[in-house]
Amino acid sequence: PFRIWKKIGLPFHWRRIRKRKVFLTGILVFILLLYFLSSFIWFVDFSSSEELEHLSREQILSLAADLGVKPGALKHSLDLRKVEKTMEIQLPELAWVTIEIEGTRALISVVEKELPGKQEWERKPGHIVASKDGVIQEILVISGQAQVREGDPVSRGQLLISGLITPSASGEGEKPDPNQLVQLVRARGIVRARVWYEATAQVALVETGVKATGKSVRVFQLKLDDRLITLKGPAKIPYAHYEKKEIFQKLPEWRNWQLPVELIKTTYYEVKPYRRELGEEEAKRMALEKALAGIREELPEGIKIVDRFFSTDSPEKGTVKVKVVVETLEEIGVYKPLT
């Protein structure tokens, strides 16, 4: 007779591990989670070979975040070369941009262009042209020659103050001296114009739609090939009416092989249908506010409305349409260098 005192070796360890399925599942989930988290960007750093003069660190990082390079972004979903090119286009002060990803960190490196100094730029000859359509309310020429008068309608790009000073007659009835040279100056002045903005909005007298109740549930699912496994969340959505938002997360490629695993996070928001009848005055007020909100989005920052006009109409039965025109007084002159 014989006795087995101890069982050692990989086959025996594997047999014991197989009996502990929860432990084995935990290890597998931990490895998958670690691998999954490593596919995201968690840190974004910035570097420049020289101190920035024309841009700020915040401007560059903000644009990069808008283009997708930010903490929480999935690495393999980013086209870094496209992001670099877009940043160079949207920030012309940059000579070049490079973005490198090291592990879970993205490093943005930039070099600024050597732009002419402000004083040098301001000395260059140029014109003042209109930045938008309007009617001239006031023009004050500091240097250059005025090309428009008060009350003149102008269109965008039209010359307002010329940087070319042409010879003028020395007295009434005399012709300009052809021997005088044309002077090139940096046109300066103030040009204010009346500018109009227009918008229309239409509101139905019977308002229908859905309204969120504030309740929501989340469902986490793992997709393996064609199989869908619910990891967390209810099997049946407890709402009769709902809106849903889905987020799909794929594991990154490993050695040019795409793992057939995908995590799906779905949020269901409960909504309830509603129907509300509006009075004609309330509908007019809502349409007016809607039209004014659209105009305010177009207005430059700091510009005030000096006058406004509106008219109402009912193009369709059961609707109210409001047309709004607002008038502003703003500086429309912009510098354009001579070419």
XYZ file of C-alpha atoms in Angstrom:
339
model
C 0.000 0.000 0.000
C 1.120 3.567 -0.601
C -0.030 7.057 0.297
C 0.055 10.316 -1.619
C 1.528 12.884 0.750
C 1.459 15.888 -1.548
C 0.398 16.772 -5.097
C 2.601 19.333 -6.810
C 3.018 20.515 -10.380
C 1.095 22.531 -12.948
C -1.657 19.943 -13.672
C -2.630 19.773 -9.992
C -2.523 23.582 -9.583
C -4.680 23.976 -12.687
C -7.213 21.467 -11.350
C -7.499 23.380 -8.079
C -7.876 26.718 -9.914
C -10.611 25.307 -12.169
C -12.621 24.418 -9.084
C -12.411 28.043 -7.938
C -14.331 29.574 -10.862
C -14.961 32.889 -9.134
C -11.230 33.351 -8.546
C -10.442 32.430 -12.145
C -13.140 34.771 -13.469
C -11.799 37.585 -11.289
C -8.298 37.176 -12.705
C -9.632 37.146 -16.263
C -11.794 40.233 -15.677
C -8.844 42.035 -14.034
C -6.569 41.304 -17.010
C -9.234 42.408 -19.489
C -9.958 45.551 -17.458
C -6.257 46.417 -17.210
C -5.838 45.880 -20.934
C -8.996 47.870 -21.609
C -7.932 50.838 -19.462
C -4.497 50.931 -21.095
C -6.183 51.686 -24.424
C -7.241 55.153 -23.204
C -5.390 58.447 -22.845
C -5.356 59.505 -19.193
C -2.771 62.318 -19.254
C -2.119 65.111 -21.770
C 1.201 66.974 -21.499
C 2.465 69.978 -23.435
C 5.949 71.113 -24.403
C 7.466 73.917 -26.465
C 11.125 74.442 -27.319
C 10.756 78.175 -26.606
C 8.446 80.344 -24.542
C 5.149 81.008 -26.318
C 4.659 84.589 -27.545
C 1.518 84.566 -29.685
C -0.513 81.725 -28.165
C -1.154 80.342 -24.699
C -0.801 76.807 -23.401
C -4.530 76.806 -22.604
C -5.462 77.735 -26.200
C -3.462 74.838 -27.626
C -4.704 72.258 -25.104
C -8.299 73.467 -25.518
C -8.166 73.041 -29.306
C -6.530 69.615 -28.923
C -9.334 68.583 -26.545
C -11.971 69.784 -29.034
C -10.293 67.578 -31.661
C -10.390 64.541 -29.357
C -6.960 64.536 -27.675
C -8.035 64.632 -24.031
C -8.145 62.395 -20.932
C -10.551 59.521 -21.484
C -10.092 59.416 -25.273
C -9.673 56.022 -26.918
C -6.185 55.912 -28.435
C -6.891 53.849 -31.530
C -9.853 56.076 -32.498
C -7.590 59.129 -32.967
C -6.027 60.097 -36.291
C -3.055 61.983 -34.851
C -1.733 63.211 -38.212
C -5.150 64.657 -39.035
C -5.349 66.350 -35.615
C -1.866 67.865 -36.119
C -2.802 69.234 -39.546
C -6.103 70.661 -38.266
C -4.326 72.401 -35.374
C -1.817 73.984 -37.762
C -4.699 75.269 -39.928
C -6.796 76.615 -37.039
C -3.765 78.124 -35.266
C -1.741 79.771 -38.076
C 0.733 81.080 -35.487
C 2.153 77.540 -35.221
C 4.993 76.395 -37.491
C 4.371 72.733 -36.698
C 2.670 70.424 -34.210
C 3.522 66.848 -33.247
C 1.474 64.558 -31.015
C 3.018 61.403 -29.591
C 1.362 58.789 -27.401
C 3.476 56.990 -24.817
C 1.451 54.456 -22.882
C -1.516 56.343 -21.453
C 0.101 59.765 -21.950
C -0.255 62.094 -24.957
C 2.536 64.624 -25.502
C 1.790 67.691 -27.644
C 4.903 69.528 -28.909
C 4.672 72.816 -30.805
C 6.905 75.446 -32.393
C 5.601 78.941 -33.104
C 6.236 80.860 -36.310
C 8.461 83.917 -36.157
C 5.828 86.574 -36.789
C 6.689 90.237 -37.334
C 6.498 92.382 -34.221
C 3.438 94.507 -33.592
C 5.206 97.803 -34.341
C 6.658 96.450 -37.595
C 3.227 95.119 -38.638
C 1.505 98.430 -37.888
C 4.013 100.348 -40.049
C 3.226 98.309 -43.183
C 1.120 100.151 -45.805
C -2.454 98.978 -46.062
C -6.133 99.858 -46.427
C -9.151 99.873 -44.143
C -11.954 97.757 -45.647
C -15.468 96.849 -44.499
C -15.822 93.670 -42.467
C -19.576 93.468 -43.205
C -22.473 95.153 -45.019
C -23.934 98.337 -43.546
C -24.606 102.070 -43.915
C -21.848 104.480 -42.863
C -22.834 106.470 -39.771
C -19.472 108.048 -38.932
C -16.013 108.124 -40.544
C -12.907 109.710 -39.036
C -9.683 109.483 -41.081
C -6.406 109.614 -39.170
C -4.177 108.638 -42.103
C -5.022 107.713 -45.684
C -7.798 108.848 -48.012
C -11.510 108.341 -47.325
C -13.336 106.456 -50.066
C -16.853 106.692 -48.596
C -19.023 109.282 -46.881
C -21.621 109.261 -44.119
C -24.852 107.734 -45.394
C -23.155 105.574 -48.043
C -24.199 101.905 -48.148
C -21.174 99.576 -48.182
C -20.683 95.860 -48.678
C -18.232 93.463 -47.092
C -14.683 93.897 -48.425
C -15.357 97.378 -49.834
C -12.542 99.933 -49.534
C -13.290 102.517 -46.811
C -9.976 104.301 -46.212
C -7.235 103.887 -48.814
C -3.563 103.523 -47.938
C -2.685 105.048 -51.338
C -2.647 108.840 -51.092
C -2.963 110.180 -54.636
C -1.899 113.698 -55.723
C -4.560 116.355 -55.167
C -5.141 119.767 -56.739
C -3.512 122.722 -54.975
C -6.503 124.999 -55.619
C -10.073 125.138 -56.918
C -10.314 124.492 -60.660
C -6.738 123.220 -60.873
C -5.734 119.717 -61.902
C -3.577 117.459 -59.722
C 0.160 117.751 -60.306
C 1.177 114.584 -62.223
C 4.751 114.950 -60.955
C 3.685 114.304 -57.377
C 4.305 110.745 -56.221
C 1.656 108.466 -54.767
C 2.261 107.964 -51.046
C 1.891 104.564 -49.409
C 0.695 104.736 -45.802
C -0.854 102.516 -43.186
C -4.488 103.672 -43.318
C -5.926 104.492 -39.904
C -9.309 105.698 -38.813
C -12.661 104.994 -37.218
C -15.553 103.791 -39.366
C -18.874 103.142 -37.642
C -21.864 101.826 -39.526
C -25.464 100.847 -38.974
C -25.697 97.092 -39.401
C -28.865 95.000 -39.565
C -29.440 91.375 -38.567
C -32.550 89.382 -39.446
C -34.095 86.137 -38.180
C -37.450 84.358 -38.281
C -39.011 81.778 -35.969
C -42.211 79.769 -36.132
C -44.133 78.283 -33.193
C -47.134 75.934 -33.300
C -50.195 76.773 -31.191
C -50.300 73.139 -30.060
C -47.005 71.976 -28.613
C -46.306 68.238 -28.515
C -43.240 66.307 -27.554
C -41.644 64.275 -24.807
C -40.293 65.421 -21.474
C -37.613 63.704 -19.394
C -38.768 62.489 -15.979
C -35.256 62.380 -14.532
C -35.244 58.598 -14.179
C -32.653 56.466 -15.955
C -31.060 53.025 -15.911
C -27.743 51.804 -17.286
C -26.968 48.506 -18.922
C -23.432 47.213 -19.437
C -22.998 44.485 -22.026
C -20.064 42.557 -23.436
C -20.207 41.612 -27.097
C -18.171 38.546 -28.085
C -18.496 38.006 -31.833
C -22.298 37.675 -32.216
C -23.005 36.928 -28.550
C -24.274 39.661 -26.237
C -23.673 39.132 -22.513
C -25.310 41.459 -19.982
C -22.813 42.251 -17.220
C -24.929 44.689 -15.237
C -28.401 46.191 -15.497
C -32.010 45.038 -15.877
C -32.940 42.404 -18.450
C -36.063 44.400 -19.409
C -36.281 48.181 -19.636
C -38.806 49.364 -17.001
C -40.070 52.342 -19.039
C -42.876 52.493 -21.608
C -41.296 55.517 -23.335
C -37.593 56.187 -23.293
C -34.614 57.599 -25.146
C -31.315 55.787 -25.172
C -27.675 56.695 -25.577
C -25.130 54.040 -26.521
C -21.360 54.133 -26.142
C -19.290 51.451 -27.886
C -15.758 50.699 -26.709
C -13.568 48.316 -28.687
C -10.361 46.793 -27.441
C -7.286 47.999 -29.366
C -5.590 45.808 -31.941
C -2.961 43.384 -30.704
C -0.247 42.493 -33.232
C -2.485 43.647 -36.103
C -5.298 41.450 -34.823
C -8.584 42.998 -33.712
C -9.911 41.195 -30.655
C -13.606 40.293 -31.153
C -14.558 41.931 -27.856
C -16.632 45.094 -27.449
C -18.032 46.789 -24.347
C -21.428 48.471 -24.819
C -22.710 50.985 -22.279
C -26.370 51.932 -22.815
C -28.234 54.549 -20.782
C -32.042 54.573 -20.974
C -33.768 57.844 -20.030
C -37.471 57.725 -19.212
C -39.629 60.258 -21.071
C -43.333 61.032 -21.033
C -45.324 62.406 -23.983
C -47.098 65.713 -23.456
C -49.482 67.996 -25.354
C -49.919 71.669 -24.496
C -52.106 74.329 -26.122
C -50.627 77.815 -26.366
C -52.434 81.115 -26.550
C -51.643 83.317 -29.547
C -49.859 85.930 -27.420
C -47.750 83.283 -25.688
C -46.835 81.758 -29.063
C -45.810 85.209 -30.360
C -43.638 85.778 -27.299
C -41.962 82.378 -27.680
C -41.325 82.945 -31.402
C -39.920 86.417 -30.691
C -37.548 85.067 -28.017
C -36.467 82.263 -30.339
C -35.710 84.674 -33.197
C -33.835 87.087 -30.905
C -31.774 84.206 -29.511
C -30.736 83.296 -33.057
C -29.684 86.885 -33.748
C -27.687 87.164 -30.514
C -25.613 84.167 -31.608
C -24.542 86.151 -34.690
C -23.792 89.415 -32.858
C -20.129 90.169 -32.073
C -19.275 90.258 -28.387
C -19.980 93.594 -26.733
C -22.260 94.912 -29.511
C -25.528 96.412 -28.295
C -28.846 96.474 -30.114
C -29.936 100.102 -30.735
C -33.290 99.340 -32.351
C -35.442 96.399 -33.351
C -38.507 95.731 -35.497
C -40.715 92.682 -35.747
C -43.750 91.506 -37.663
C -46.047 88.527 -37.171
C -47.719 86.231 -39.645
C -49.679 82.971 -39.737
C -48.454 81.160 -42.865
C -50.110 77.911 -41.772
C -53.194 77.223 -39.706
C -52.297 76.692 -36.077
C -48.896 78.432 -36.266
C -47.452 81.862 -35.537
C -44.420 83.200 -37.415
C -42.361 86.163 -36.210
C -39.761 88.036 -38.259
C -37.267 90.153 -36.299
C -34.842 92.783 -37.630
C -32.392 94.411 -35.208
C -30.155 97.403 -35.839
C -26.708 97.850 -34.294
C -24.011 100.506 -34.470
C -20.569 98.959 -34.755
C -17.015 99.488 -35.944
C -16.706 97.732 -39.319
C -13.237 98.827 -40.467
C -10.512 96.167 -40.617
C -6.902 96.434 -41.772
C -5.906 94.869 -45.102
C -2.219 95.011 -46.102
C -1.255 96.192 -49.567
C -0.313 93.354 -51.910
